Coordinates of C-alpha atoms in Angstrom, one line a residue:
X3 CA -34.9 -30.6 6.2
X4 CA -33.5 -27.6 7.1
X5 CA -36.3 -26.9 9.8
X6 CA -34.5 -29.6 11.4
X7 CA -31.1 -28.6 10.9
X8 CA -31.9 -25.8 13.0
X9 CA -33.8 -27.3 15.5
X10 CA -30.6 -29.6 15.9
X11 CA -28.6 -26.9 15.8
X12 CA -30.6 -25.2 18.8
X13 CA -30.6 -28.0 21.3
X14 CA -27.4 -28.5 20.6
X15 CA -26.7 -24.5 21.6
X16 CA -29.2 -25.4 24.7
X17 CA -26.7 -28.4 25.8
X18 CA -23.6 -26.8 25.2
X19 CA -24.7 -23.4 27.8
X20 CA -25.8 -26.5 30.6
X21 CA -22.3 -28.2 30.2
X22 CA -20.6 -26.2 33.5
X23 CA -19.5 -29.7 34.7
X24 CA -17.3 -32.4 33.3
X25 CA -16.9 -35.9 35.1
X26 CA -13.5 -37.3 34.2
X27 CA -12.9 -41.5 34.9
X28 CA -9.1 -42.1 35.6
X29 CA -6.4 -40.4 37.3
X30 CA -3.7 -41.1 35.3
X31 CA -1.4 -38.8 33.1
X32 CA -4.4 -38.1 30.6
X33 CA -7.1 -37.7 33.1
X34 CA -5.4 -35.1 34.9
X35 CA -4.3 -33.2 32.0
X36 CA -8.1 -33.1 30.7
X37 CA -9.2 -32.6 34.3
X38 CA -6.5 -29.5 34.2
X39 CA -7.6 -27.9 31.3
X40 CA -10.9 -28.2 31.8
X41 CA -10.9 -26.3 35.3
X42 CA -8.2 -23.8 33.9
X43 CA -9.0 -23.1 30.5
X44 CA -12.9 -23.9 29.9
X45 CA -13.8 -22.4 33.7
X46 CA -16.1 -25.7 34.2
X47 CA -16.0 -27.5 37.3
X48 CA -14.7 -31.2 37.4
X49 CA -15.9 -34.7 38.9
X50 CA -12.9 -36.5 39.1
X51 CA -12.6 -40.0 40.3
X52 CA -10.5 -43.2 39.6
X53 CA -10.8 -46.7 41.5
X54 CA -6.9 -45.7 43.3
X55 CA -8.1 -42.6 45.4
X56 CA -4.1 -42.6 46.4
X57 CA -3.7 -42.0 42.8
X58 CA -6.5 -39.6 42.8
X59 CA -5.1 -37.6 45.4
X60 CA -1.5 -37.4 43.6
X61 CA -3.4 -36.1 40.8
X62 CA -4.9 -33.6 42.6
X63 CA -1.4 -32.3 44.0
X64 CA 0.0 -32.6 40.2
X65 CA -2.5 -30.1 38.9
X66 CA -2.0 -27.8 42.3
X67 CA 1.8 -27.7 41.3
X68 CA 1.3 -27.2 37.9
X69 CA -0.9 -23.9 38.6
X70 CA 2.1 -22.5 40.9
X71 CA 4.6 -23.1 38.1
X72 CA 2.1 -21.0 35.6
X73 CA 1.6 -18.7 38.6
X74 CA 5.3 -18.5 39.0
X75 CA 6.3 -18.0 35.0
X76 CA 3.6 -15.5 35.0
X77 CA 1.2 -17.2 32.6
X78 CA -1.2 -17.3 35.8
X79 CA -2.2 -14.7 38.5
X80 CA -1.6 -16.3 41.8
X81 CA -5.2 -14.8 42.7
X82 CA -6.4 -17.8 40.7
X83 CA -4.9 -21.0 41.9
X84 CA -6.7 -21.6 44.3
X85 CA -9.5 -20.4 42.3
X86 CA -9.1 -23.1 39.7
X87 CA -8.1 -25.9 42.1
X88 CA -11.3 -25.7 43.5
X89 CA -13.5 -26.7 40.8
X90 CA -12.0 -30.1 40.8
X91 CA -13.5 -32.6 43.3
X92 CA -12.3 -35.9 43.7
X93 CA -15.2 -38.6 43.9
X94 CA -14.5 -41.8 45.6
X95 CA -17.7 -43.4 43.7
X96 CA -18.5 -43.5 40.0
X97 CA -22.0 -43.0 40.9
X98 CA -20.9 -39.6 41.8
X99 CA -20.6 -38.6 38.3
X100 CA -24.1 -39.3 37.9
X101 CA -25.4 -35.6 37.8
X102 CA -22.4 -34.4 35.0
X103 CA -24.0 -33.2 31.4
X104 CA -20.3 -34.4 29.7
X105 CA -18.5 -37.4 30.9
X106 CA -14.6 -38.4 29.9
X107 CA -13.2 -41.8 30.0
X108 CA -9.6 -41.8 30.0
X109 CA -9.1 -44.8 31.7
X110 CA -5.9 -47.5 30.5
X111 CA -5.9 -48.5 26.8
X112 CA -7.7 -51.8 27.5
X113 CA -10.6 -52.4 25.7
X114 CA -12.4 -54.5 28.2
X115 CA -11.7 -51.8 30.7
X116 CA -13.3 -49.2 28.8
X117 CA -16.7 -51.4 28.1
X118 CA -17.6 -52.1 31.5
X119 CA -17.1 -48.6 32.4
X120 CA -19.4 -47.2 30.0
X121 CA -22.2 -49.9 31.2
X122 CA -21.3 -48.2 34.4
X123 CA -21.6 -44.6 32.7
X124 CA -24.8 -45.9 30.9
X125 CA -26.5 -46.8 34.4
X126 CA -25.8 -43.8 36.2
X127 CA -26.7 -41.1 33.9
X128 CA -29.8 -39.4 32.2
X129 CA -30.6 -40.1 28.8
X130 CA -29.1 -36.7 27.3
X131 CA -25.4 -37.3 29.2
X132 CA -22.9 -37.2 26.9
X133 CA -20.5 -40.3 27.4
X134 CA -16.9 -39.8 25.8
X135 CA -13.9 -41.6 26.0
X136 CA -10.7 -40.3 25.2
X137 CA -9.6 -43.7 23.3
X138 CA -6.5 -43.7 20.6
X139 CA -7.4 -46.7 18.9
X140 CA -10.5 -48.5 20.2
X141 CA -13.5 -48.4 18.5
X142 CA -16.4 -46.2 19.4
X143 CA -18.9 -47.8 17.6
X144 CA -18.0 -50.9 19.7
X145 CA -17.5 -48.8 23.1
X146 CA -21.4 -47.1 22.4
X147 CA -22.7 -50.4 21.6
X148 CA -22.4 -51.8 25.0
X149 CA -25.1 -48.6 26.1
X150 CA -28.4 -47.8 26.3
X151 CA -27.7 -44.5 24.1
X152 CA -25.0 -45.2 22.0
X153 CA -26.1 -41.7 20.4
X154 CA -24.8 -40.1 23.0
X155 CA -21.6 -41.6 22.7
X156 CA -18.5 -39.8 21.0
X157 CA -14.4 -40.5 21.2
X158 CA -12.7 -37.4 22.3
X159 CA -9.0 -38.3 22.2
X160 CA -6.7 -35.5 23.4
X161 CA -3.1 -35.7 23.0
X162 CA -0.4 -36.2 25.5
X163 CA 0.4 -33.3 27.6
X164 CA -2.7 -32.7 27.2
X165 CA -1.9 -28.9 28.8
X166 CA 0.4 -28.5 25.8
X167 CA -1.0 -30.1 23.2
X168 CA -3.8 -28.2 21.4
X169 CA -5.7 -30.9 19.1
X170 CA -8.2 -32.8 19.5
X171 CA -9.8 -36.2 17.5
X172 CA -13.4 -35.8 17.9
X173 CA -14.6 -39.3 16.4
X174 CA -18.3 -40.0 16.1
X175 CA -19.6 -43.5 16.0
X176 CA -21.1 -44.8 12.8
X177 CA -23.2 -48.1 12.1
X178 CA -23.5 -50.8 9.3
X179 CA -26.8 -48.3 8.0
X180 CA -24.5 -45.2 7.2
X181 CA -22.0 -47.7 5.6
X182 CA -24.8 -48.9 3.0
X183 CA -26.1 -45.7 2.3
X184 CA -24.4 -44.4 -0.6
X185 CA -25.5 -44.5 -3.8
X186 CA -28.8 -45.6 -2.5
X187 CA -31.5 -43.8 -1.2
X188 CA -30.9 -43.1 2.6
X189 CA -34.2 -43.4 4.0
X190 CA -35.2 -47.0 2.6
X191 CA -32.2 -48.2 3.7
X192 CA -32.2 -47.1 7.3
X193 CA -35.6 -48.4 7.4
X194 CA -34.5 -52.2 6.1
X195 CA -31.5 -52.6 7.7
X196 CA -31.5 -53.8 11.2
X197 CA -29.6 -50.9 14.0
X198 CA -25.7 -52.9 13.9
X199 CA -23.7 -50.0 15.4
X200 CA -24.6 -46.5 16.4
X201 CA -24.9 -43.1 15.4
X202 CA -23.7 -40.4 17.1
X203 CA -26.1 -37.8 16.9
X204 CA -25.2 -34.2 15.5
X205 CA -26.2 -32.4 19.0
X206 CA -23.8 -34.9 20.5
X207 CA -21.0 -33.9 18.1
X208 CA -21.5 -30.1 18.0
X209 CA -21.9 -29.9 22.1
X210 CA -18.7 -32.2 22.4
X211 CA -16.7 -29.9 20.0
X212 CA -17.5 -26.7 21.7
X213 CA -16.4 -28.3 25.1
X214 CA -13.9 -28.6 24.2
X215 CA -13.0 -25.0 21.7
X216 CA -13.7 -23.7 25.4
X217 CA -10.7 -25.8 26.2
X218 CA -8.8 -24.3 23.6
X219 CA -8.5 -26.9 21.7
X220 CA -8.4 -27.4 17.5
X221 CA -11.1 -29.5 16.7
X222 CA -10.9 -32.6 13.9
X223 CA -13.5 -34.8 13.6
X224 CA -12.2 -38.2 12.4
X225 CA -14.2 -41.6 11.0
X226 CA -14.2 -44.4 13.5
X227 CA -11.4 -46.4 12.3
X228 CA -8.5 -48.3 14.0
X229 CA -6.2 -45.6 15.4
X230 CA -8.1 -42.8 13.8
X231 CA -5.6 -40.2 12.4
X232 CA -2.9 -39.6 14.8
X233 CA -1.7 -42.9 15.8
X234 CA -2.5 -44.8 12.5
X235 CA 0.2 -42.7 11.3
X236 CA 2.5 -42.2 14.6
X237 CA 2.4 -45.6 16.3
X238 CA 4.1 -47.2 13.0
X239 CA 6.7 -44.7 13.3
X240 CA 7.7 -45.4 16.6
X241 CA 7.3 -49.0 16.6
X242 CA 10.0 -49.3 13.2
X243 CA 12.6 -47.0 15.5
X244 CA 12.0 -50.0 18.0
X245 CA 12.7 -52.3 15.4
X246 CA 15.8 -50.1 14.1
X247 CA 17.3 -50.1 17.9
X248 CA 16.1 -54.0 18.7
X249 CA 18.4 -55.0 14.8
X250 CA 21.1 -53.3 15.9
X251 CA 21.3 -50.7 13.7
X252 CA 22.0 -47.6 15.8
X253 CA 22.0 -46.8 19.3
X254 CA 18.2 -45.3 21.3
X255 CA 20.4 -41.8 21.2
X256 CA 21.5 -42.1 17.6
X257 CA 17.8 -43.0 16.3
X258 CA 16.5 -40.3 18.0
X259 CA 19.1 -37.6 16.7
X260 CA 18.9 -38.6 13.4
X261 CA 15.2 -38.0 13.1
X262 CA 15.2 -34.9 15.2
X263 CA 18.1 -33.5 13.2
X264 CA 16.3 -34.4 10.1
X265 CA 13.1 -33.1 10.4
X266 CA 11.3 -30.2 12.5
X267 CA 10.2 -32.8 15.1
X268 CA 11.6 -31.9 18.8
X269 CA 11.4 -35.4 19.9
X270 CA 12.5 -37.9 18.2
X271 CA 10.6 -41.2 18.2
X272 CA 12.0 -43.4 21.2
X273 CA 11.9 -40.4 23.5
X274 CA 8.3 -39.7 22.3
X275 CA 6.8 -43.3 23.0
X276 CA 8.4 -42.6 26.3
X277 CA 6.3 -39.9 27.1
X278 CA 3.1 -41.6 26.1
X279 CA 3.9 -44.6 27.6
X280 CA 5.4 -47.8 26.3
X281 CA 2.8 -49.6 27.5
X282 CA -0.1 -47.6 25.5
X283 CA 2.2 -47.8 22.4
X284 CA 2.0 -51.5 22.4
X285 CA -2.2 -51.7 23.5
X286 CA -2.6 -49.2 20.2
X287 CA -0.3 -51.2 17.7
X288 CA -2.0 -54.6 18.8
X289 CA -5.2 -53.3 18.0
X290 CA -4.0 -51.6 14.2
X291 CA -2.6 -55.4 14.3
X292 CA -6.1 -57.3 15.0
X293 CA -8.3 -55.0 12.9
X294 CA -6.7 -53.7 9.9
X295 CA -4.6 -57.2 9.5
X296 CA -1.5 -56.2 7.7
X297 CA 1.9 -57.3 9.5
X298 CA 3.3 -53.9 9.2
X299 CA 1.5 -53.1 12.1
X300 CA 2.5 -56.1 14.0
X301 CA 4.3 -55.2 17.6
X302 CA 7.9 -54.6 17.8
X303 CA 8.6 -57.8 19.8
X304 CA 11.0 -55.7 22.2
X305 CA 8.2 -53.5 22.7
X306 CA 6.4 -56.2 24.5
X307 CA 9.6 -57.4 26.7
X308 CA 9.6 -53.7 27.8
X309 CA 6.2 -53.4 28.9
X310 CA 6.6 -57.2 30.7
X311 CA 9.3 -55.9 32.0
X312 CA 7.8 -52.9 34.2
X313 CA 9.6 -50.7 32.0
X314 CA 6.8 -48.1 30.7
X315 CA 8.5 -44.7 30.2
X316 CA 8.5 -41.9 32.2
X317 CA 5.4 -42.5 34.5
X318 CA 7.9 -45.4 35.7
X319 CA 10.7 -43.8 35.5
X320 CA 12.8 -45.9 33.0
X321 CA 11.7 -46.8 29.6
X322 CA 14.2 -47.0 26.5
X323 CA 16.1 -43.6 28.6
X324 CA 15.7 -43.5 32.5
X325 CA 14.1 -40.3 34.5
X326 CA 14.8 -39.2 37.9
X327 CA 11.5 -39.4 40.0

């Protein structure tokens, strides 16, 4: 046993000195803040590329004018911009991803979305890829199961800025045989039971969690369950401070004072689920609602009106408080 602990450990070590590219899927605020970080901070180039290549391109120009302001404040030598800028390339096909050791979904919150892009993933890449997604809620037992190597399959969910914020959810996929195994012996039950989910192996886990230490990131690894740590806990929050403004019982600006003026938090909850986007907050609290069944995680109806109504946050420009472009 521990002959094979080390041998694990030692491929893993082997992986983790080949991962010098990352491919990233989606252009949106998450994408390019992991696409950022991991040019900038881990010194790894980056296979960017997203089905809107206008979107792409504004992406691109985001990250450029986020290296002058570091450049500018001093956190940066100017030397380097260009430096760092050009490890990104911008792919207009997915199949150009193909040759990337690490991949990273960060695609919308939708989980049909995410599914056919990791049978994408899973047809375009070598059996020892790594295929992440940067999920907040989804399942990645479910997302894995849907490929070829679901062992190879990890959730990697950074938070938003993702240039700011330093933690990461690393969540490995389990299966229906590591749910049975306790209290019986492990070995005749993985031989009896038929393979229901998957298992992310421990090379997987160990190579994803020095990706992204490189990054500078603090690591957690989380079980697979609905909204893993983070937003189990945070996307109730928010959601009852919707409820609170939609009942009438203070204005968006009084909510938000009162909690910031309570507690240590610098946000307070309506101005936080504009920043992450109104319409992810509802695509995470519908799926706490569908899979863990208890009503206190049902959707703050006004939620849903905003996110009909166009009205996202600050990617839009308006959400519950309105931003100049």
């Amino acid at each position: 046993m521990k002959n094979l602990v080390k041998l694990t450990r030692c491929l893993s070590t082997i992986l983790v000195k080949k991962m010098d590219t990352v491919g990233v899927v989606g252009a949106g605020q998450m994408g390019t803040g992991i696409a950022l970080v991991a040019a900038k901070d881990a010194d790894m180039k980056v296979m960017c590329y997203d089905v809107d290549w206008s979107k792409l391109n504004g992406s691109m120009e985001w990250i450029r004018n986020k290296l002058y302001s570091y450049a500018e404040r001093g956190s940066l030598d100017k030397s380097r911009v260009d430096e760092i800028a050009s490890r990104i390339t911008l792919c207009k096909r997915i199949e150009d991803l193909g040759d990337a050791p690490l991949i990273v979904e960060a695609a919308s919150e939708r989980e049909a979305l995410k599914l056919e892009i990791f049978k994408s993933l899973d047809q375009i890449t070598d059996s020892e890829a790594i295929l992440a997604s940067n999920t907040s809620s989804i399942s990645i037992t479910k997302i894995g199961s849907v490929t070829s190597k679901p062992e190879k399959v990890v959730g990697m969910h950074f938070f938003n800025p993702v240039q700011v914020m330093q933690v990461v959810e690393l969540i490995p996929g389990t299966s229906g045989k590591q749910s049975y195994a306790i209290g019986r012996g492990f070995n005749e039950l993985r031989s009896n039971l038929p393979p229901t989910g998957l298992e992310t192996d421990e090379s997987t886990i160990d190579a994803t969690k020095s990706v992204c230490e490189r990054m500078g990131k603090v690591v957690g690894t989380v079980k697979d369950s609905p909204g893993f740590i983070s937003n189990r806990v945070l996307m109730p929050y928010i959601n009852e401070a919707i409820n609170t403004f939609s009942e009438g019982v203070a204005t968006i600006e009084e909510i938000d004072m009162a909690i910031v003026a309570s507690s240590t938090k610098k946000m307070g909850p309506l101005a936080t689920a504009d920043l992450i986007g109104l319409d992810t907050c509802l695509a995470i609290m519908r799926v706490l609602h569908s899979h863990l069944g208890d009503d206190k995680y049902r959707p703050a109806p006004l939620l849903a009106s905003y996110v009909h109504a166009g009205r996202l946050g600050r990617k839009t420009g308006r959400g519950f408080y309105k931003y100049d472009s």
